[in-house]
Coordinates of C-alpha atoms in Angstrom, one line a residue:
X1 CA 19.1 -20.6 4.7
X2 CA 22.3 -20.5 2.8
X3 CA 25.2 -18.4 4.2
X4 CA 25.8 -15.2 2.3
X5 CA 28.6 -15.4 -0.2
X6 CA 31.6 -13.3 1.0
X7 CA 32.0 -10.0 -0.8
X8 CA 29.8 -11.0 -3.7
X9 CA 27.4 -8.7 -5.4
X10 CA 23.7 -9.3 -5.3
X11 CA 23.7 -10.4 -8.9
X12 CA 26.6 -12.7 -8.4
X13 CA 24.8 -14.3 -5.5
X14 CA 21.6 -14.7 -7.5
X15 CA 23.5 -16.4 -10.3
X16 CA 25.2 -18.7 -7.8
X17 CA 21.8 -19.7 -6.4
X18 CA 20.4 -20.2 -9.9
X19 CA 23.4 -22.3 -11.0
X20 CA 23.0 -24.5 -7.9
X21 CA 19.3 -24.8 -8.3
X22 CA 18.5 -23.1 -5.0
X23 CA 16.7 -19.9 -6.1
X24 CA 13.3 -21.3 -5.2
X25 CA 14.6 -22.6 -1.8
X26 CA 16.2 -19.3 -1.0
X27 CA 13.5 -17.0 -2.4
X28 CA 12.8 -15.3 1.0
X29 CA 16.4 -14.0 0.9
X30 CA 15.8 -12.5 -2.6
X31 CA 14.3 -9.1 -1.4
X32 CA 17.3 -8.4 0.7
X33 CA 19.7 -9.1 -2.2
X34 CA 17.7 -6.8 -4.5
X35 CA 17.0 -4.0 -2.0
X36 CA 19.5 -1.5 -3.4
X37 CA 19.9 -2.6 -7.0
X38 CA 19.2 0.1 -9.6
X39 CA 16.5 -0.5 -12.3
X40 CA 19.0 -2.0 -14.8
X41 CA 20.2 -4.4 -12.1
X42 CA 16.7 -5.4 -11.2
X43 CA 16.0 -6.2 -14.8
X44 CA 19.0 -8.5 -15.0
X45 CA 17.9 -10.1 -11.7
X46 CA 14.4 -10.5 -13.2
X47 CA 15.8 -12.4 -16.2
X48 CA 17.3 -14.9 -13.7
X49 CA 14.2 -15.2 -11.6
X50 CA 12.0 -15.7 -14.7
X51 CA 13.6 -19.1 -15.1
X52 CA 12.4 -20.3 -11.7
X53 CA 8.9 -21.9 -11.8
X54 CA 6.5 -19.9 -9.8
X55 CA 4.8 -23.1 -8.7
X56 CA 8.1 -24.3 -7.1
X57 CA 8.4 -21.1 -5.1
X58 CA 4.8 -21.3 -4.0
X59 CA 5.2 -25.0 -3.0
X60 CA 8.3 -24.4 -0.9
X61 CA 7.0 -21.1 0.7
X62 CA 3.2 -21.4 1.1
X63 CA 2.9 -17.9 2.6
X64 CA 4.5 -16.4 -0.6
X65 CA 1.5 -15.8 -2.8
X66 CA 2.4 -15.0 -6.4
X67 CA 0.6 -12.3 -8.4
X68 CA -1.1 -13.4 -11.6
X69 CA -0.9 -10.8 -14.3
X70 CA -1.8 -10.6 -18.0
X71 CA 0.1 -8.2 -20.2
X72 CA -1.0 -6.7 -23.5
X73 CA -0.3 -3.5 -25.4
X74 CA 0.3 -1.7 -28.6
X75 CA 4.1 -1.8 -29.1
X76 CA 6.6 -4.6 -28.5
X77 CA 6.8 -5.3 -24.8
X78 CA 9.2 -8.2 -24.6
X79 CA 11.5 -6.1 -22.4
X80 CA 8.9 -5.5 -19.7
X81 CA 8.6 -8.9 -18.1
X82 CA 12.1 -9.0 -16.7
X83 CA 11.9 -5.7 -14.9
X84 CA 8.4 -6.6 -13.7
X85 CA 9.7 -9.9 -12.3
X86 CA 12.7 -8.1 -10.5
X87 CA 10.6 -5.2 -9.1
X88 CA 8.0 -7.6 -7.7
X89 CA 10.7 -9.9 -6.3
X90 CA 12.1 -6.9 -4.4
X91 CA 8.9 -7.0 -2.4
X92 CA 8.9 -10.8 -2.0
X93 CA 6.2 -11.4 -4.6
X94 CA 6.7 -13.9 -7.4
X95 CA 5.2 -13.1 -10.8
X96 CA 3.1 -15.4 -13.0
X97 CA 2.5 -13.5 -16.2
X98 CA 0.8 -14.2 -19.5
X99 CA 1.9 -12.1 -22.5
X100 CA -0.5 -11.4 -25.3
X101 CA 0.3 -11.1 -29.0
X102 CA 1.9 -8.0 -30.5
X103 CA -0.6 -5.1 -30.9
X104 CA -3.5 -7.2 -29.6
X105 CA -4.5 -4.8 -26.9
X106 CA -7.9 -3.9 -28.5
X107 CA -8.8 -7.5 -29.2
X108 CA -7.7 -8.6 -25.7
X109 CA -9.8 -5.8 -24.0
X110 CA -12.9 -6.6 -26.1
X111 CA -12.7 -10.4 -25.7
X112 CA -14.0 -11.5 -22.3
X113 CA -12.4 -14.9 -23.0
X114 CA -8.9 -13.4 -23.1
X115 CA -6.3 -13.6 -20.3
X116 CA -7.2 -10.1 -19.1
X117 CA -10.6 -11.6 -18.0
X118 CA -9.4 -15.0 -16.8
X119 CA -10.4 -16.1 -13.3
X120 CA -7.5 -15.5 -10.9
X121 CA -5.9 -12.6 -13.0
X122 CA -5.2 -9.9 -10.4
X123 CA -3.6 -7.4 -12.8
X124 CA -4.5 -6.7 -16.4
X125 CA -1.7 -4.6 -17.7
X126 CA -2.5 -2.7 -21.0
X127 CA 0.5 -0.7 -22.0
X128 CA -0.2 2.0 -24.6
X129 CA 1.8 4.6 -26.5
X130 CA 1.2 7.7 -28.6
X131 CA 1.1 5.7 -31.8
X132 CA -2.4 4.3 -30.9
X133 CA -3.5 7.9 -31.9
X134 CA -0.9 9.1 -34.4
X135 CA -0.8 5.8 -36.2
X136 CA -4.5 6.5 -37.3
X137 CA -4.0 10.1 -38.6
X138 CA -4.2 11.0 -42.3
X139 CA -1.1 12.4 -44.1
X140 CA -0.8 15.3 -43.9
X141 CA -2.5 15.9 -40.5
X142 CA -3.6 18.9 -38.5
X143 CA -4.2 19.5 -34.8
X144 CA -7.9 19.1 -35.4
X145 CA -7.3 15.6 -36.7
X146 CA -5.4 14.7 -33.5
X147 CA -8.1 16.2 -31.3
X148 CA -10.8 14.1 -33.2
X149 CA -8.7 10.9 -33.0
X150 CA -7.8 11.4 -29.3
X151 CA -11.5 12.0 -28.3
X152 CA -12.5 8.9 -30.2
X153 CA -9.8 6.8 -28.5
X154 CA -10.7 8.1 -25.1
X155 CA -14.4 7.2 -25.7
X156 CA -13.3 3.7 -26.9
X157 CA -11.1 3.2 -23.8
X158 CA -13.9 4.4 -21.5
X159 CA -16.1 1.8 -22.9
X160 CA -13.4 -0.9 -22.6
X161 CA -12.9 0.0 -19.0
X162 CA -16.6 -0.4 -18.4
X163 CA -16.5 -3.8 -20.0
X164 CA -13.5 -4.9 -18.0
X165 CA -15.1 -3.7 -14.8
X166 CA -18.3 -5.7 -15.5
X167 CA -16.6 -9.0 -16.5
X168 CA -13.1 -9.3 -15.1
X169 CA -12.0 -10.1 -11.5
X170 CA -8.8 -8.0 -11.2
X171 CA -7.5 -4.5 -11.6
X172 CA -7.0 -3.0 -15.1
X173 CA -3.9 -0.9 -15.5
X174 CA -3.6 1.7 -18.3
X175 CA -1.1 4.5 -18.7
X176 CA -0.9 8.0 -20.0
X177 CA 0.8 8.4 -23.4
X178 CA 4.0 10.5 -23.7
X179 CA 4.0 13.1 -26.4
X180 CA 7.3 13.1 -28.3
X181 CA 9.2 16.0 -30.0
X182 CA 8.9 14.1 -33.2
X183 CA 5.2 14.6 -33.0
X184 CA 5.2 18.3 -32.1
X185 CA 8.0 19.3 -34.4
X186 CA 6.0 18.0 -37.4
X187 CA 4.0 21.2 -37.0
X188 CA 5.8 24.2 -38.4
X189 CA 4.1 26.9 -36.4
X190 CA 4.4 27.5 -32.7
X191 CA 0.7 28.2 -32.2
X192 CA -0.2 24.8 -33.6
X193 CA 2.4 23.1 -31.4
X194 CA 0.9 24.8 -28.3
X195 CA -2.6 23.6 -29.4
X196 CA -1.3 20.0 -29.9
X197 CA 0.2 20.1 -26.4
X198 CA -3.1 21.3 -24.9
X199 CA -5.1 18.6 -26.8
X200 CA -2.7 15.9 -25.7
X201 CA -2.7 16.9 -22.1
X202 CA -6.5 17.0 -22.1
X203 CA -6.5 13.4 -23.5
X204 CA -4.2 12.2 -20.8
X205 CA -6.2 14.0 -18.2
X206 CA -9.3 12.2 -19.4
X207 CA -7.5 8.9 -19.0
X208 CA -6.5 9.8 -15.4
X209 CA -10.1 10.9 -14.6
X210 CA -11.4 7.5 -15.6
X211 CA -10.1 6.3 -12.3
X212 CA -12.6 8.4 -10.4
X213 CA -15.4 6.4 -12.0
X214 CA -13.9 3.0 -11.8
X215 CA -12.4 1.8 -8.5
X216 CA -10.7 -1.2 -10.2
X217 CA -8.9 0.9 -12.8
X218 CA -5.4 2.3 -12.2
X219 CA -3.6 4.7 -14.6
X220 CA 0.1 5.0 -14.4
X221 CA 1.1 8.6 -15.3
X222 CA 4.2 8.2 -17.5
X223 CA 5.0 11.9 -17.6
X224 CA 6.7 12.1 -14.1
X225 CA 8.5 8.8 -14.9
X226 CA 9.8 10.2 -18.3
X227 CA 10.9 13.4 -16.5
X228 CA 13.3 11.3 -14.3
X229 CA 15.6 11.3 -17.4
X230 CA 16.6 9.2 -20.3
X231 CA 14.8 8.9 -23.6
X232 CA 11.2 7.8 -23.8
X233 CA 12.2 5.4 -26.6
X234 CA 15.1 4.4 -28.8
X235 CA 14.1 5.8 -32.3
X236 CA 15.7 2.9 -34.2
X237 CA 14.1 0.2 -32.1
X238 CA 10.8 2.0 -32.5
X239 CA 11.2 2.0 -36.3
X240 CA 12.5 -1.5 -36.8
X241 CA 11.1 -3.5 -33.9
X242 CA 8.0 -1.4 -32.9
X243 CA 9.4 -0.9 -29.4
X244 CA 7.6 2.3 -28.6
X245 CA 8.6 2.7 -25.0
X246 CA 12.3 2.5 -24.0
X247 CA 14.0 0.2 -21.5
X248 CA 14.5 2.9 -18.9
X249 CA 10.9 4.0 -19.0
X250 CA 9.5 0.5 -18.9
X251 CA 11.8 -0.1 -15.9
X252 CA 10.2 2.8 -14.1
X253 CA 6.7 1.6 -15.1
X254 CA 7.6 -1.8 -13.6
X255 CA 8.6 -0.1 -10.4
X256 CA 5.2 1.6 -10.2
X257 CA 3.5 -1.8 -10.7
X258 CA 5.5 -3.2 -7.9
X259 CA 4.2 -0.4 -5.7
X260 CA 0.6 -1.0 -6.9
X261 CA 0.7 -4.7 -6.2
X262 CA 2.0 -4.1 -2.7
X263 CA -0.9 -1.7 -2.1
X264 CA -3.5 -4.1 -3.5
X265 CA -2.0 -6.8 -1.2
X266 CA -2.5 -4.6 1.8
X267 CA 1.2 -4.2 2.4
X268 CA 1.3 -0.4 2.7
X269 CA 3.7 0.8 5.4
X270 CA 2.2 2.8 8.2
X271 CA 5.1 4.4 10.2
X272 CA 8.1 6.5 9.1
X273 CA 10.8 6.5 11.6
X274 CA 13.6 9.1 11.1
X275 CA 17.0 9.7 12.6
X276 CA 17.8 13.4 13.4
X277 CA 21.5 14.3 13.1
X278 CA 22.4 14.7 9.4
X279 CA 18.9 13.3 8.5
X280 CA 16.4 16.0 9.6
X281 CA 19.0 18.7 10.2
X282 CA 22.6 19.5 9.3
X283 CA 25.0 18.8 12.1
X284 CA 25.2 16.8 15.2
X285 CA 23.2 18.2 18.1
X286 CA 25.3 16.6 20.9
X287 CA 28.6 18.1 19.4
X288 CA 27.4 21.3 17.8
X289 CA 24.5 22.3 20.2
X290 CA 21.2 23.8 19.0
X291 CA 22.9 26.9 17.5
X292 CA 25.2 24.6 15.4
X293 CA 22.5 22.7 13.6
X294 CA 20.6 24.0 10.6
X295 CA 17.5 23.2 8.5
X296 CA 17.3 26.6 6.9
X297 CA 19.5 29.7 6.3
X298 CA 22.5 27.7 4.8
X299 CA 22.7 25.9 1.5
X300 CA 22.9 22.5 3.1
X301 CA 20.4 23.5 5.8
X302 CA 17.8 24.5 3.1
X303 CA 18.1 20.9 1.7
X304 CA 17.3 19.4 5.1
X305 CA 14.4 21.8 5.4
X306 CA 13.0 20.6 2.1
X307 CA 13.3 17.1 3.4
X308 CA 11.4 18.0 6.6
X309 CA 8.6 19.5 4.5
X310 CA 8.2 16.2 2.5
X311 CA 8.2 14.3 5.8
X312 CA 5.5 16.6 7.1
X313 CA 3.5 16.3 3.9
X314 CA 3.4 12.5 4.4
X315 CA 2.4 12.9 8.0
X316 CA -0.6 15.0 7.0
X317 CA -1.9 12.1 5.0
X318 CA -2.0 9.4 7.7
X319 CA 1.7 8.3 7.8
X320 CA 2.7 8.0 11.5
X321 CA 5.9 9.9 12.2
X322 CA 8.4 8.8 14.9
X323 CA 12.0 9.7 15.9
X324 CA 14.7 7.2 16.7
X325 CA 18.0 9.0 17.4
X326 CA 21.1 8.6 19.4
X327 CA 20.9 11.7 21.5
X328 CA 19.8 13.0 24.9
X329 CA 16.0 13.3 24.9
X330 CA 15.6 16.7 26.5
X331 CA 17.8 18.7 24.1
X332 CA 16.0 16.9 21.2
X333 CA 12.6 17.9 22.5
X334 CA 13.8 21.5 23.0
X335 CA 14.9 21.7 19.3
X336 CA 11.6 20.2 18.1
X337 CA 9.6 22.7 20.3
X338 CA 11.5 25.9 19.5
X339 CA 14.3 25.9 17.1
X340 CA 13.5 28.5 14.4
X341 CA 14.7 26.2 11.5
X342 CA 12.4 23.3 12.2
X343 CA 9.4 22.6 10.0
X344 CA 8.7 19.5 11.9
X345 CA 7.6 20.0 15.5
X346 CA 7.2 17.7 18.5
X347 CA 3.4 17.4 17.9
X348 CA 4.1 16.0 14.4
X349 CA 5.5 12.8 15.9
X350 CA 3.6 10.1 17.7
X351 CA 6.8 8.9 19.4
X352 CA 10.1 10.6 20.0
X353 CA 12.8 8.2 21.1
X354 CA 16.2 9.7 21.9
X355 CA 18.6 7.6 23.9
X356 CA 21.9 5.7 23.5
X357 CA 20.4 2.3 23.1
X358 CA 20.8 0.2 19.9
X359 CA 18.3 1.4 17.3
X360 CA 16.8 -2.0 16.5
X361 CA 15.7 -2.3 20.1
X362 CA 14.3 1.2 20.0
X363 CA 12.3 0.3 16.9
X364 CA 10.9 -2.7 18.6
X365 CA 9.9 -0.5 21.5
X366 CA 8.2 2.0 19.3
X367 CA 6.3 -0.8 17.5
X368 CA 5.1 -2.2 20.9
X369 CA 4.0 1.2 22.2
X370 CA 2.0 1.8 18.9
X371 CA 0.7 -1.8 18.9
X372 CA 1.8 -2.2 15.3
X373 CA 3.8 -4.9 13.6
X374 CA 7.4 -4.1 12.9
X375 CA 6.8 -4.9 9.2
X376 CA 4.7 -1.7 8.9
X377 CA 7.8 0.4 9.6
X378 CA 10.1 2.4 7.3
X379 CA 13.4 3.6 8.8
X380 CA 15.4 6.5 7.3
X381 CA 18.9 7.1 8.5
X382 CA 22.1 8.4 7.1
X383 CA 24.3 5.9 8.9
X384 CA 25.2 2.7 7.0
X385 CA 26.0 1.1 10.4
X386 CA 22.6 1.8 11.9
X387 CA 20.9 0.6 8.7
X388 CA 23.0 -2.5 8.7
X389 CA 22.1 -3.2 12.3
X390 CA 18.3 -2.9 11.5
X391 CA 18.7 -4.9 8.3
X392 CA 20.4 -7.7 10.3
X393 CA 18.0 -7.9 13.2
X394 CA 14.7 -6.5 11.8
X395 CA 14.6 -7.6 8.1
X396 CA 10.9 -6.7 8.0
X397 CA 11.7 -3.0 8.3
X398 CA 12.0 -1.1 4.9
X399 CA 15.2 1.0 4.9
X400 CA 15.7 4.3 3.2
X401 CA 19.5 4.6 2.5
X402 CA 20.4 8.3 3.0
X403 CA 23.9 9.6 2.9
X404 CA 25.8 12.9 3.2
X405 CA 23.9 14.5 0.2
X406 CA 20.7 16.0 1.8
X407 CA 19.5 17.2 -1.6
X408 CA 18.7 13.5 -2.4
X409 CA 17.0 12.7 0.9
X410 CA 13.4 13.4 -0.3
X411 CA 13.9 11.6 -3.6
X412 CA 15.2 8.5 -1.8
X413 CA 12.4 8.5 0.7
X414 CA 9.8 8.7 -2.0
X415 CA 11.4 6.3 -4.5
X416 CA 9.6 3.1 -3.3
X417 CA 6.1 4.4 -2.6
X418 CA 6.1 2.7 0.8
X419 CA 3.0 4.6 2.0
X420 CA 0.9 4.4 -1.2
X421 CA -2.9 3.8 -0.7
X422 CA -5.6 3.4 -3.3
X423 CA -7.6 6.4 -1.8
X424 CA -7.0 8.6 1.2
X425 CA -9.8 8.5 3.8
X426 CA -10.9 10.9 6.5
X427 CA -9.4 8.5 9.1
X428 CA -6.1 8.7 7.4
X429 CA -5.9 12.5 7.8
X430 CA -6.8 12.2 11.5
X431 CA -4.6 9.2 12.3
X432 CA -1.7 11.0 13.9
X433 CA -3.9 12.9 16.3
X434 CA -5.7 9.6 17.2
X435 CA -2.4 8.0 18.1
X436 CA -1.4 11.0 20.2
X437 CA -4.8 10.7 22.0
X438 CA -3.7 7.1 22.8
X439 CA -1.0 8.5 25.0
X440 CA -3.7 10.1 27.2
X441 CA -5.6 6.8 27.3
X442 CA -2.4 5.2 28.4
X443 CA -2.1 7.7 31.2
X444 CA -5.6 6.9 32.3
X445 CA -4.9 3.1 32.2
X446 CA -1.8 3.5 34.3
X447 CA -3.6 5.7 37.0
X448 CA -6.7 3.4 37.1
X449 CA -6.8 0.8 39.9
X450 CA -8.0 -1.9 37.6
X451 CA -8.9 -2.7 34.0
X452 CA -12.6 -2.4 34.9
X453 CA -12.0 1.1 36.4
X454 CA -10.1 2.1 33.3
X455 CA -12.8 1.0 30.9
X456 CA -15.5 2.7 33.0
X457 CA -13.6 5.9 33.0
X458 CA -12.9 5.7 29.3
X459 CA -16.6 6.2 28.3
X460 CA -16.5 4.0 25.2
X461 CA -19.3 4.7 22.7
X462 CA -19.8 2.4 19.7
X463 CA -22.0 2.7 16.7
X464 CA -22.6 -0.2 14.3
X465 CA -24.5 0.2 11.0
X466 CA -24.3 -0.5 7.3
X467 CA -21.4 1.3 5.7
X468 CA -22.3 4.7 4.3
X469 CA -21.2 5.8 0.8
X470 CA -18.2 7.8 2.0
X471 CA -17.1 4.9 4.2
X472 CA -16.6 2.3 1.4
X473 CA -13.0 3.3 0.8
X474 CA -12.3 3.1 4.5
X475 CA -13.8 -0.5 4.8
X476 CA -11.7 -1.7 1.9
X477 CA -8.7 -0.1 3.5
X478 CA -9.3 -1.9 6.8
X479 CA -9.4 -5.3 5.0
X480 CA -6.2 -4.5 3.3
X481 CA -4.2 -3.1 6.2
X482 CA -5.5 -4.9 9.2
X483 CA -3.5 -8.0 10.1
X484 CA -3.9 -8.8 13.7
X485 CA -7.7 -8.8 14.3
X486 CA -8.6 -10.1 10.9
X487 CA -10.2 -13.4 11.3
X488 CA -10.3 -14.7 7.8
X489 CA -7.9 -12.3 6.1
X490 CA -10.1 -11.8 3.1
X491 CA -8.8 -8.7 1.3
X492 CA -11.3 -6.5 -0.5
X493 CA -11.1 -3.6 -3.0
X494 CA -13.7 -0.8 -3.0
X495 CA -15.6 -2.5 -5.8
X496 CA -15.9 -5.7 -3.7
X497 CA -17.3 -3.8 -0.7
X498 CA -19.7 -2.0 -2.9
X499 CA -21.0 -5.3 -4.3
X500 CA -21.6 -6.6 -0.8
X501 CA -23.5 -3.4 0.1
X502 CA -25.7 -3.8 -3.0
X503 CA -26.4 -7.6 -2.2
X504 CA -29.8 -7.7 -0.5
X505 CA -28.7 -10.8 1.5
X506 CA -25.4 -9.4 2.7
X507 CA -24.1 -6.9 5.2
X508 CA -21.1 -4.6 5.1
X509 CA -21.1 -3.1 8.6
X510 CA -18.9 -0.2 9.8
X511 CA -17.9 -0.1 13.4
X512 CA -17.3 3.4 14.7
X513 CA -16.0 4.3 18.2
X514 CA -15.3 7.4 20.3
X515 CA -14.5 8.0 24.0
X516 CA -13.7 10.8 26.4
X517 CA -10.4 11.5 24.5
X518 CA -11.9 11.8 21.1
X519 CA -13.4 10.3 18.0
X520 CA -11.6 7.2 16.6
X521 CA -13.7 7.1 13.4
X522 CA -14.3 3.8 11.6
X523 CA -12.2 1.3 13.5
X524 CA -13.7 -2.0 12.3
X525 CA -15.8 -3.9 9.9
X526 CA -18.1 -6.9 9.8
X527 CA -19.0 -8.7 6.5
X528 CA -21.8 -11.2 6.7
X529 CA -24.6 -12.8 4.6
X530 CA -27.9 -14.6 5.2
X531 CA -28.4 -18.0 3.6
X532 CA -30.5 -21.1 4.4
X533 CA -32.0 -19.3 7.4
X534 CA -28.6 -18.7 9.1
X535 CA -26.2 -15.8 9.5
X536 CA -22.8 -16.4 8.0
X537 CA -20.1 -14.1 9.4
X538 CA -17.6 -13.9 6.6
X539 CA -15.1 -11.7 8.3
X540 CA -14.6 -9.4 11.3
X541 CA -11.8 -6.8 11.5
X542 CA -10.8 -4.3 14.2
X543 CA -8.0 -1.8 14.2
X544 CA -5.2 -2.5 16.7
X545 CA -5.6 1.0 18.1
X546 CA -8.8 0.0 19.9
X547 CA -8.1 -3.4 21.1
X548 CA -9.3 -4.6 24.6
X549 CA -12.1 -2.1 24.9
X550 CA -15.0 -4.4 24.4
X551 CA -15.8 -2.8 21.0
X552 CA -15.9 -6.1 19.0
X553 CA -18.0 -7.9 21.7
X554 CA -20.5 -5.1 21.7
X555 CA -20.8 -5.0 17.9
X556 CA -21.1 -8.7 17.4
X557 CA -23.3 -9.2 20.3
X558 CA -25.8 -6.7 18.8
X559 CA -25.6 -8.4 15.4
X560 CA -26.2 -11.9 16.9
X561 CA -29.2 -10.5 18.8
X562 CA -30.5 -8.9 15.5
X563 CA -30.1 -12.2 13.7
X564 CA -32.1 -14.1 16.2
X565 CA -34.8 -11.5 16.3
X566 CA -35.1 -11.6 12.5
X567 CA -35.5 -15.4 12.3
X568 CA -32.1 -16.8 11.9
X569 CA -31.8 -20.3 13.3
X570 CA -28.1 -20.1 13.9
X571 CA -24.8 -18.4 13.0
X572 CA -21.7 -19.6 11.4
X573 CA -18.2 -18.1 11.7
X574 CA -14.6 -19.1 10.7
X575 CA -11.0 -18.4 11.6
X576 CA -8.2 -18.7 9.1
X577 CA -4.7 -18.6 10.6
X578 CA -1.9 -16.3 9.5
X579 CA 1.4 -15.3 11.0
X580 CA -0.2 -12.3 12.8
X581 CA -3.7 -13.2 14.0
X582 CA -2.9 -16.2 16.2
X583 CA -3.9 -14.4 19.4
X584 CA -7.5 -14.3 18.1
X585 CA -7.8 -18.0 17.3
X586 CA -10.2 -18.6 20.1
X587 CA -12.2 -15.3 19.7
X588 CA -15.4 -16.9 18.6
X589 CA -15.6 -19.2 21.6
X590 CA -15.7 -16.1 23.9
X591 CA -19.0 -15.2 22.2
X592 CA -20.5 -18.6 22.8
X593 CA -19.6 -20.2 19.4
X594 CA -18.8 -23.9 19.4
X595 CA -15.9 -25.3 17.4
X596 CA -17.3 -27.7 14.8
X597 CA -14.4 -28.5 12.5
X598 CA -10.6 -28.0 12.3
X599 CA -9.3 -28.1 8.8
X600 CA -5.9 -29.5 7.6
X601 CA -4.6 -25.9 6.9
X602 CA -5.4 -24.9 10.5
X603 CA -8.6 -23.1 9.6
X604 CA -11.5 -23.5 12.1
X605 CA -15.3 -23.5 11.7
X606 CA -17.7 -22.4 14.4
X607 CA -21.4 -22.5 15.1
X608 CA -23.7 -20.5 17.4
X609 CA -27.2 -21.8 18.2
X610 CA -28.4 -18.3 19.1
X611 CA -30.2 -19.7 22.1
X612 CA -28.0 -18.0 24.7
X613 CA -26.7 -14.7 23.4
X614 CA -23.5 -13.1 24.7
X615 CA -23.9 -10.3 27.2
X616 CA -23.0 -6.8 26.0
X617 CA -20.1 -5.1 27.8
X618 CA -21.6 -2.8 30.5
X619 CA -19.0 -0.1 30.0
X620 CA -19.9 0.3 26.3
X621 CA -22.7 2.7 25.2
X622 CA -23.9 1.0 21.9
X623 CA -26.0 2.4 19.1
X624 CA -26.8 -0.4 16.5
X625 CA -28.8 -0.4 13.3
X626 CA -28.9 -3.1 10.6

């Protein structure tokens, strides 16, 4: 790695790397350079990064998988590829993009031979604007004409979405269409303007509702992005160059696409760790005492209280909350238990770490106790020193740069969509309680005389069966977010899981578990298929929350027994190495599989004769149906 240039800006450093031909070599350092650039800076960085061949980055860094996208639209979109490149590079993802012809969106969506449908295209970006409707109106026009044209356009888009879902491999991305004042002001009476606003919002609502029927469709809502400020477009560029969406709005659109790609790649963060003093409350507890801190009743205190409500909202949707603060522990817990200003309470956090140790070490400890990778953490702190320490020693942790303006805390926390998921599941809403139950399990483990005694006292119950309708989203989520016990790391979207369910020769199994401390929900998945008289185990996944309880042995032992009883001659399995699943390299041999081939990339192939089946763990009560 090259040494950082002294006192240089991120863009200057990027230009230096480009000039010396080292941008591809140093690509892993790019996210750190881009971390705090504004959208305009990211667009400039994107223009530099566009000049680096994606193939060169991929060759030098095999673990850095580019995203392949195809871009089409109605207006001129030349200004979008640079911000897209910069925003994705912020997350360490190179962009390989094909740009369609001007105003070719309809042709591209209809033609299954276009780049939108090409093998390997992960994202089909179709960027539309209001002129796709207003450009077809008669002159003069009335609200009724807009309603008719919008309804026809929505029906057309619905059919094109169906076509894409049936023939394309990737995710189609549409967007809502901003309504401009130059549209509404053409109507002289206020009543007609109100009717037009209602018609337009119904059209955009219809676009958004298409996502409920099509799991591989994503619609970016441009209204909240436009509301962040700045014009939706430059009127002169729209008139002369057909640039219907402005630079600022396209930059924000690119930011949302970066978040979407991270979600599709299974890189959603799981844990939000927050500081306390001047982060969750106004004041310093150690200096000011409980009576001297505020998260209500004062102007600044109210801003901290608003931030707490946002943090609690995230926690209610499956984000694990933890505290990492330089304070004495007992006063912190007393504040969280009883201070009248607090929205967040002790029970909202899965870990409360308050001591005087370096925060990077404390974050490592929290990760170890939760049995989660440190790269699943987001850390929010108002101290540049503490953030710098974490950035230096734990570059995998995402940082939220707070400062002494609490009114901006929530905006800065939400800016990067670190916790975005495709769909919230029942397990997401229960996750915090499940992790708190783990503390009780830990107490039992520490009091037990042996591991056998602990497992016997845990009363583990496992159910294995084909995934039910309401579990499809959860199984897809497991493939995207599980990294340790993920034996082939095949990532699946909901549509992929559904296709497996509908294949008569395939299995998409959900593994559910519970014990004396509560229900863990769906904690694992098995994907398999039958071919040539054999069972092929395509992937097995298990949540890190339930490791070392015999759950996977019970589930797979039952499946192997079922395979033998239904005529399978043998079973095949595989392991594909990643940076995080090395501890399970030899898992298949523990079930009686024999290693048959080791591939050049480190992947392993295994075979089981099904003659001697693995014994099921005695401490597990198993219910299995296939």
